[in-house]
CSV table of C-alpha atoms in Angstrom, one decimal:
chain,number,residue,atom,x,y,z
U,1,UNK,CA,114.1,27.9,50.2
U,2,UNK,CA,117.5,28.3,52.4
U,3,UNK,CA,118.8,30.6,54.3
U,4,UNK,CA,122.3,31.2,54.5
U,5,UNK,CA,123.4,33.0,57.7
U,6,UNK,CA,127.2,34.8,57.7
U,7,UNK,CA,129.2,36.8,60.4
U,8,UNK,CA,130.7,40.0,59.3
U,9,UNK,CA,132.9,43.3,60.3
U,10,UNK,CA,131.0,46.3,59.5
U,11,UNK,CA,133.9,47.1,57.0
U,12,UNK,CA,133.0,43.9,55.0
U,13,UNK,CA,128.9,44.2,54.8
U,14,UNK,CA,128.3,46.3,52.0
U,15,UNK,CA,130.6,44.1,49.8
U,16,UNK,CA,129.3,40.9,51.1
U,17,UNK,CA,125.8,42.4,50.5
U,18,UNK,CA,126.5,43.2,46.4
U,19,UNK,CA,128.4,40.3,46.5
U,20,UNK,CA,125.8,37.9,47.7
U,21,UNK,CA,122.9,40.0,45.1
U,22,UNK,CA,125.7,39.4,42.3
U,23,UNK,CA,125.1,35.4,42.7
U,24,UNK,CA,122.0,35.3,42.7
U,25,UNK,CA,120.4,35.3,46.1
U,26,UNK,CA,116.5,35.9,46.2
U,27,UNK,CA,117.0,38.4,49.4
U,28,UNK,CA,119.7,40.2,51.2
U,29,UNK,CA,119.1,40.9,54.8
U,30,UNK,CA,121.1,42.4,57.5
U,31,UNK,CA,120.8,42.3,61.5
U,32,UNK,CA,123.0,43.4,64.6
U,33,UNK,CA,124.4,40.3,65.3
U,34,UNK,CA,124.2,41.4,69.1
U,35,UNK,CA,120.7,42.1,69.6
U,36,UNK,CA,119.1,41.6,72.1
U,37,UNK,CA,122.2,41.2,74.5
U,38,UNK,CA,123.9,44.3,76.6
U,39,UNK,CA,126.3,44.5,73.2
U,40,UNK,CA,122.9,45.8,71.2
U,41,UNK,CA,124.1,48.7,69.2
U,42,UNK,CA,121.0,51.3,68.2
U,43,UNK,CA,121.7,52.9,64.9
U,44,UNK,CA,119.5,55.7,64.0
U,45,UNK,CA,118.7,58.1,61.0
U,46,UNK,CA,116.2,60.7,59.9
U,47,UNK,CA,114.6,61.0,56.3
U,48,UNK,CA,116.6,63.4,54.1
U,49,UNK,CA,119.7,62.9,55.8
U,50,UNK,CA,122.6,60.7,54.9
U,51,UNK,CA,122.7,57.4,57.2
U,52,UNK,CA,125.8,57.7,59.7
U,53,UNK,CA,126.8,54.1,59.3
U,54,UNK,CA,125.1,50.9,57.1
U,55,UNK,CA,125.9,48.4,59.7
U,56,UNK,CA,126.9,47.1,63.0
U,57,UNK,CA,130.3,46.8,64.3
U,58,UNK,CA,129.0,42.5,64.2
U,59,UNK,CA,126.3,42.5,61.4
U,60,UNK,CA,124.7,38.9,60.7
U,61,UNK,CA,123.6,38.7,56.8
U,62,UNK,CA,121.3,36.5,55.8
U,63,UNK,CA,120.8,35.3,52.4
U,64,UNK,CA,117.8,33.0,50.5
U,65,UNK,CA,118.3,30.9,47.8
U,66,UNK,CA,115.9,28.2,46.0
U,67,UNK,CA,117.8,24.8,46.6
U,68,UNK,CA,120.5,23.9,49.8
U,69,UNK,CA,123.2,23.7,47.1
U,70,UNK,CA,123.2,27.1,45.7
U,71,UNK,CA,123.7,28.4,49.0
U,72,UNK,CA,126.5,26.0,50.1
U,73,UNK,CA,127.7,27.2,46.6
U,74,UNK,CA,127.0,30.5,47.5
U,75,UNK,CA,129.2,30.3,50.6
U,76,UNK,CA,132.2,28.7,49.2
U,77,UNK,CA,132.5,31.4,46.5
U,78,UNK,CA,132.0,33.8,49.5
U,79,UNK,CA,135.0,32.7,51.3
U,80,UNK,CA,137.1,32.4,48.6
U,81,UNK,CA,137.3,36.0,48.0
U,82,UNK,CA,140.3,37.6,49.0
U,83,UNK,CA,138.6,40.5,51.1
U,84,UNK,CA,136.2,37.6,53.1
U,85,UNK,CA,138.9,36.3,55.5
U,86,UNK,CA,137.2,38.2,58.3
U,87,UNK,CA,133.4,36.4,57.5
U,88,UNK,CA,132.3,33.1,59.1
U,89,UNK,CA,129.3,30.8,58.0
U,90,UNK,CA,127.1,30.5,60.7
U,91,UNK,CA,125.0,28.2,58.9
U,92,UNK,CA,122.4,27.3,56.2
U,93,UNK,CA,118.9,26.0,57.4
U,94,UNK,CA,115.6,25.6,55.5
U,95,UNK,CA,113.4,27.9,55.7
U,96,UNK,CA,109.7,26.8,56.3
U,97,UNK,CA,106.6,27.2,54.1
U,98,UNK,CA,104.5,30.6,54.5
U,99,UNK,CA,101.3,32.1,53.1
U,100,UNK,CA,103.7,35.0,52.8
U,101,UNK,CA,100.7,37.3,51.3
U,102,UNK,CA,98.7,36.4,54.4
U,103,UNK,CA,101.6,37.3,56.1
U,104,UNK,CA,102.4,40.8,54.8
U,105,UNK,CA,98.8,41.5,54.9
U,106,UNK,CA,98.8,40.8,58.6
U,107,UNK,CA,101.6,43.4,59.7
U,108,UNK,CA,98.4,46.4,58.0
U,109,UNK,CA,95.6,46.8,60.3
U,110,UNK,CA,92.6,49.7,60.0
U,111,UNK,CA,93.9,52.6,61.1
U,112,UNK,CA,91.8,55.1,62.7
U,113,UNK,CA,92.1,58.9,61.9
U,114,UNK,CA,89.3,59.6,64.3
U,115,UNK,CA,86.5,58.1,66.3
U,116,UNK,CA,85.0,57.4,62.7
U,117,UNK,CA,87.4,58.1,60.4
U,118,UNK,CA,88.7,54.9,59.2
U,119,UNK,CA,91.7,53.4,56.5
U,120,UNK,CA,91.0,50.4,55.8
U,121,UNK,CA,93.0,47.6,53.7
U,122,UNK,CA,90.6,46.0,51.3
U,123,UNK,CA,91.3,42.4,52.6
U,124,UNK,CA,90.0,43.8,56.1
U,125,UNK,CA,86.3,44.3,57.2
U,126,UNK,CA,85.7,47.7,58.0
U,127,UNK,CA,85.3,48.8,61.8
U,128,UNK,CA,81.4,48.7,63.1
U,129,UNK,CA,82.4,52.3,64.0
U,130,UNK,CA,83.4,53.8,61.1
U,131,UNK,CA,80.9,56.4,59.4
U,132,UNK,CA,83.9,57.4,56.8
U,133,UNK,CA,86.0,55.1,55.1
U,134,UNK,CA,89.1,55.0,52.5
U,135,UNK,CA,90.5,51.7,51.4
U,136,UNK,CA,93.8,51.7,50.7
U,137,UNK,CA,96.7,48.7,50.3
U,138,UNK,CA,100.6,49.2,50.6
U,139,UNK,CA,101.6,50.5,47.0
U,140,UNK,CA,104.9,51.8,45.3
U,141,UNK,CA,104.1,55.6,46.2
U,142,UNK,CA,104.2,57.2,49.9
U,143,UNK,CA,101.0,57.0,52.3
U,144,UNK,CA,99.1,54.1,53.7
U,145,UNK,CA,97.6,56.3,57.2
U,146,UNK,CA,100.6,54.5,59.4
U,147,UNK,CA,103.0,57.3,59.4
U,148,UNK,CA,102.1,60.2,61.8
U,149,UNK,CA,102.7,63.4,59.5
U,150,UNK,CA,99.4,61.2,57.2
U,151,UNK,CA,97.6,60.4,60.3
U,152,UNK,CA,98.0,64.1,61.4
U,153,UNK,CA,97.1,65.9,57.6
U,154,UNK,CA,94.0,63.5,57.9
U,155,UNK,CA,93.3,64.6,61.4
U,156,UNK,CA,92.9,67.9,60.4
U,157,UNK,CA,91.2,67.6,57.3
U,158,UNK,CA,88.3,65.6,58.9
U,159,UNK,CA,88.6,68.5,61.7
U,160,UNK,CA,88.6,71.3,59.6
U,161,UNK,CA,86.2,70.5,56.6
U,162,UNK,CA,84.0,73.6,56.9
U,163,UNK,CA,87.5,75.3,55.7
U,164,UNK,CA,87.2,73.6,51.5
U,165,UNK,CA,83.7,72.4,51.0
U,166,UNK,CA,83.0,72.4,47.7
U,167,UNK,CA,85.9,74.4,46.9
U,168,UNK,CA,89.0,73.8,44.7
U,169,UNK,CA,92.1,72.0,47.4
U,170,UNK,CA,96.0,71.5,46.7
U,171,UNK,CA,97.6,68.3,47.7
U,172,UNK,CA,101.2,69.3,46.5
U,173,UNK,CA,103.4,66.0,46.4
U,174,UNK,CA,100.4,63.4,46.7
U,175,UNK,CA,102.4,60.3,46.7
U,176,UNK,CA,99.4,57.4,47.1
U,177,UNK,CA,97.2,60.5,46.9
U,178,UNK,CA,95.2,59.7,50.3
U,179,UNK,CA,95.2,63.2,51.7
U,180,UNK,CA,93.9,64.7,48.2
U,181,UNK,CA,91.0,61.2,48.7
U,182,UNK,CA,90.7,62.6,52.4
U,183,UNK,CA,89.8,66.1,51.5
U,184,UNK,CA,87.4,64.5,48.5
U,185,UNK,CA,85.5,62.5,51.3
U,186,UNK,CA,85.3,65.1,53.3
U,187,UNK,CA,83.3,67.6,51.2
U,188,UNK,CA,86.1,69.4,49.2
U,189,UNK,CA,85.2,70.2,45.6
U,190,UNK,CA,87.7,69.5,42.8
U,191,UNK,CA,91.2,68.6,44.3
U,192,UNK,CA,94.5,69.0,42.2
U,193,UNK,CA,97.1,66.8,43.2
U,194,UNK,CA,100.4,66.6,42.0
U,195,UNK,CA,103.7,64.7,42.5
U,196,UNK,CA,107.3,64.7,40.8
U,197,UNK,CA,107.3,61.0,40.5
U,198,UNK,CA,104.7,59.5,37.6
U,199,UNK,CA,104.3,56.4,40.0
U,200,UNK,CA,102.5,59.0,42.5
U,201,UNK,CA,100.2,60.0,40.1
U,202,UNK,CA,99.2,56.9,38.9
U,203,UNK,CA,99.1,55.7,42.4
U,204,UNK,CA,96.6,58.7,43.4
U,205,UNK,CA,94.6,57.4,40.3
U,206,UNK,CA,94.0,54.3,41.0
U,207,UNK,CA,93.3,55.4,44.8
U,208,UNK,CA,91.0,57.8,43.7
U,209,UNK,CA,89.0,55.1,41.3
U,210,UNK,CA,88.7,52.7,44.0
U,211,UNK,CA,87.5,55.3,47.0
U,212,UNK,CA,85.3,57.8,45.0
U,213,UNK,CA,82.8,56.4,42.6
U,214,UNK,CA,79.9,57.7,44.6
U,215,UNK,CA,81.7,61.5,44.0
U,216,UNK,CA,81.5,61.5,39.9
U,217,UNK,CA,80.3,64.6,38.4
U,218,UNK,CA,77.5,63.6,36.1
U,219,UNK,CA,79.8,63.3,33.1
U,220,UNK,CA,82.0,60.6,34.9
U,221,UNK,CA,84.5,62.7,35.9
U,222,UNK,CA,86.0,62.1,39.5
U,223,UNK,CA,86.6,64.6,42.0
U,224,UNK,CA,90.6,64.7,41.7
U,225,UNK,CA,92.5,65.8,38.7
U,226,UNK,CA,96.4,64.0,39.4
U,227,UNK,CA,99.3,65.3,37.7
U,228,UNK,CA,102.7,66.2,37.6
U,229,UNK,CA,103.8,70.0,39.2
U,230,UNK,CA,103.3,72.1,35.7
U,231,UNK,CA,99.3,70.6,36.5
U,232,UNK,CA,99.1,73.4,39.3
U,233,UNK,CA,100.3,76.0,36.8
U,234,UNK,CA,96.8,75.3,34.5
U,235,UNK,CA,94.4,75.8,37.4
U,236,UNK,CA,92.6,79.0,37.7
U,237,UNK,CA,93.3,81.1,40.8
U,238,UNK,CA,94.8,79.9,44.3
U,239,UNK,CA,93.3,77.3,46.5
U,240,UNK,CA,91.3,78.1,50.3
U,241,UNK,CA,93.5,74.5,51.2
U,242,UNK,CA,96.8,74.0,50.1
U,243,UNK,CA,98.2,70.5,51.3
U,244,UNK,CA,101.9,69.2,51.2
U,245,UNK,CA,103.0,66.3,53.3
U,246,UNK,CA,106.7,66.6,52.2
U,247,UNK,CA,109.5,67.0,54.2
U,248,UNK,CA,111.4,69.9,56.0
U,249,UNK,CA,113.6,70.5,53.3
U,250,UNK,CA,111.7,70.8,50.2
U,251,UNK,CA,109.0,72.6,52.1
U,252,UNK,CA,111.5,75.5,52.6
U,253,UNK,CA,112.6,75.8,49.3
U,254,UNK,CA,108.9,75.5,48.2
U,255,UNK,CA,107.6,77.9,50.9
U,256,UNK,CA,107.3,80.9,48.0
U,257,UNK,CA,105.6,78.5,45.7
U,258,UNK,CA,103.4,76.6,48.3
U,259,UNK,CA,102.0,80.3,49.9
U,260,UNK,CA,101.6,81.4,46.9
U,261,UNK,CA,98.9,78.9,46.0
U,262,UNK,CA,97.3,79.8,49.1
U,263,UNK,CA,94.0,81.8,48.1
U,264,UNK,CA,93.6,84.9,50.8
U,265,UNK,CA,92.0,83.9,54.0
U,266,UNK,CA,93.1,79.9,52.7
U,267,UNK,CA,94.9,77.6,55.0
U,268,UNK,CA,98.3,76.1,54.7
U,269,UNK,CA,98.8,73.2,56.0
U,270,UNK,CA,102.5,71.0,56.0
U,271,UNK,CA,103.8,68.1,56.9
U,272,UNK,CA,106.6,66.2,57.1
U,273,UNK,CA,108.4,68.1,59.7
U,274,UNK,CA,110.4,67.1,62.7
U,275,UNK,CA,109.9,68.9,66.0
U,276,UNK,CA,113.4,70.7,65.6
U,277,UNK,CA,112.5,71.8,62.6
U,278,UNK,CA,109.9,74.0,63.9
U,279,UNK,CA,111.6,77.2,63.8
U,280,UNK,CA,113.4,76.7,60.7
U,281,UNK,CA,110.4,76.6,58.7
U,282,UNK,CA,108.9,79.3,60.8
U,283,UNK,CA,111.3,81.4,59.7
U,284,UNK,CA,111.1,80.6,56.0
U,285,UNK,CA,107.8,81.4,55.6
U,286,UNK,CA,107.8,84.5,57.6
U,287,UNK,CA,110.1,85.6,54.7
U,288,UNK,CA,107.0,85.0,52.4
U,289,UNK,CA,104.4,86.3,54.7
U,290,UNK,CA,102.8,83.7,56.5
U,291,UNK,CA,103.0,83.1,60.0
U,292,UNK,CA,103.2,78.8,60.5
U,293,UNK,CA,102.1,77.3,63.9
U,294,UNK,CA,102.3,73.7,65.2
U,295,UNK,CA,99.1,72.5,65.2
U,296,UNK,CA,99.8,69.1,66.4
U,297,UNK,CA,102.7,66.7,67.0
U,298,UNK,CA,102.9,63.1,67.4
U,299,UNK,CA,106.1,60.8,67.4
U,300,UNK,CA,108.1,63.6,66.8
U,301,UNK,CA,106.8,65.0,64.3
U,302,UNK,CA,104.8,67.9,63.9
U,303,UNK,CA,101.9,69.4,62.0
U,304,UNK,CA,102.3,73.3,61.4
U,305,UNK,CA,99.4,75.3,59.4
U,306,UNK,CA,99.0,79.1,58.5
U,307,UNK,CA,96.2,81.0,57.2
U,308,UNK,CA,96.7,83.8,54.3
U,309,UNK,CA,95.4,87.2,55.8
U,310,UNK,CA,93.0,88.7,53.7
U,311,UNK,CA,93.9,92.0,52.5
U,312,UNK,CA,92.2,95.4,53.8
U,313,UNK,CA,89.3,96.2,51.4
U,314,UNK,CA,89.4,100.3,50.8
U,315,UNK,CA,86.5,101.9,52.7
């Protein structure tokens, strides 16, 4: 393959970008053509929110394409567009030869939840101290154990297990399904999870198949039934666990839903949450009568959980 490497304004990357897509190149990439010099430029955003700007004020974009001709092709078309006067080749070079999947597999280590709580990729031996272990690979849906709102829902699962064993758990919006795997492994009876997106369910089924064999019921049946939302709306009663690694938003317009899964004297326990977020979603769930604390926080982020009182029996 070659890489062709352009100079452009900020004004002109998102054109040059669909422009580059449009003829065919097998990747678009683009960098801050200052990095790493006193010019560097950080540009930051936050999940749910709109990004502030898509480039640097000097963005480099860099371009593959299979043979050295298509991408001096490539860049001729480029410059010939009316709106490109401003972009500049900086040049086309080959790029060398890579185990690529050895590569990508080498950027996901184990990742350790506790002292021997383990996720593990399946091309990686698992840790001589791990006693509990889920194998899991990058996939399509949300939730490999590297982000810290996973790493944190894990943390207190594995913590907290007395809370759900052998009882019924939520994992609302499952994504890969590894906190509804987490609960599984950790004693939990049957867990419902659910997700908007069908790519998250089948995600969490295929998880599920691969970590809990040794947890079928007698007649084959594994220990997590995965569906989309209308799947909570068939299960009997509420839930001592309800999980939801989410984000801010959704969990406040979900927070009458979400508590109202949660069985009396059941946790809650969400996810997904920034630190100044903390007394936004305080105050929405005060509204449906739970009282959320932080828990934990790592990165910025923070783990809040709330436990349903149980109501006054008449003497």
């Amino acid at each position: 393959m070659f890489e062709l490497t352009l100079l452009a304004k900020e004004a002109e990357v998102e054109a040059l970008s669909d422009a580059l897509m449009e003829i065919e190149a097998l990747s678009v990439s683009v960098e801050d053509a200052d990095a790493d010099t006193e010019h560097e430029e950080a540009l930051w955003g936050e999940p749910g929110m709109p990004v502030a700007r898509e480039a640097w004020q000097r963005s480099t974009v860099k371009s593959l394409f299979p043979t050295e001709a298509e991408a001096l092709d490539a860049a001729t078309l480029i410059l010939a567009q009316d709106w490109a006067g401003d972009i500049h080749v900086q040049g086309i070079q080959p790029v060398g030869e890579q185990d690529w999947v050895r590569l990508t597999q080498s950027q996901f280590q184990p990742v350790p939840i506790t002292d021997t709580f383990f996720i593990v990729p399946t091309w990686h031996e698992v840790p001589a101290a791990a006693t509990t272990v889920m194998r899991l690979d990058p996939g399509l849906a949300f939730g490999t154990g590297t982000h810290p709102t996973t790493r944190m829902c894990l943390k207190w699962i594995a913590q907290h297990s007395a809370a759900f064993q052998g009882q019924r758990v939520l994992d609302y919006g499952c994504g890969s399904g590894i906190l509804a795997i987490g609960a599984a492994l950790f004693g939990s009876g049957v867990v419902d999870a659910v997700d908007i997106d069908p790519a998250a369910v089948e995600s969490t089924v295929a998880n599920a198949e691969a970590n809990l064999q040794h947890l079928k019921t007698a007649d084959g049946q594994l220990p997590i039934v995965a569906g989309l939302p209308d799947l909570v709306g068939q299960a009997q009663g509420a839930y001592p666990v309800v999980l939801a690694n989410i984000l801010a938003t959704p969990l406040k317009m979900l927070a009458p839903l979400l508590a109202g899964h949660v069985a009396p004297g059941g946790h809650l326990v969400l996810a997904g949450i920034l630190a100044r977020q903390e007394q936004e979603l305080k105050d929405a769930y005060a509204e449906v009568g739970l009282a959320l604390q932080v828990a934990n926080a790592e990165e910025g982020w923070i783990l809040m959980t709330a436990s349903k009182t149980k109501p006054e029996t008449m003497a």
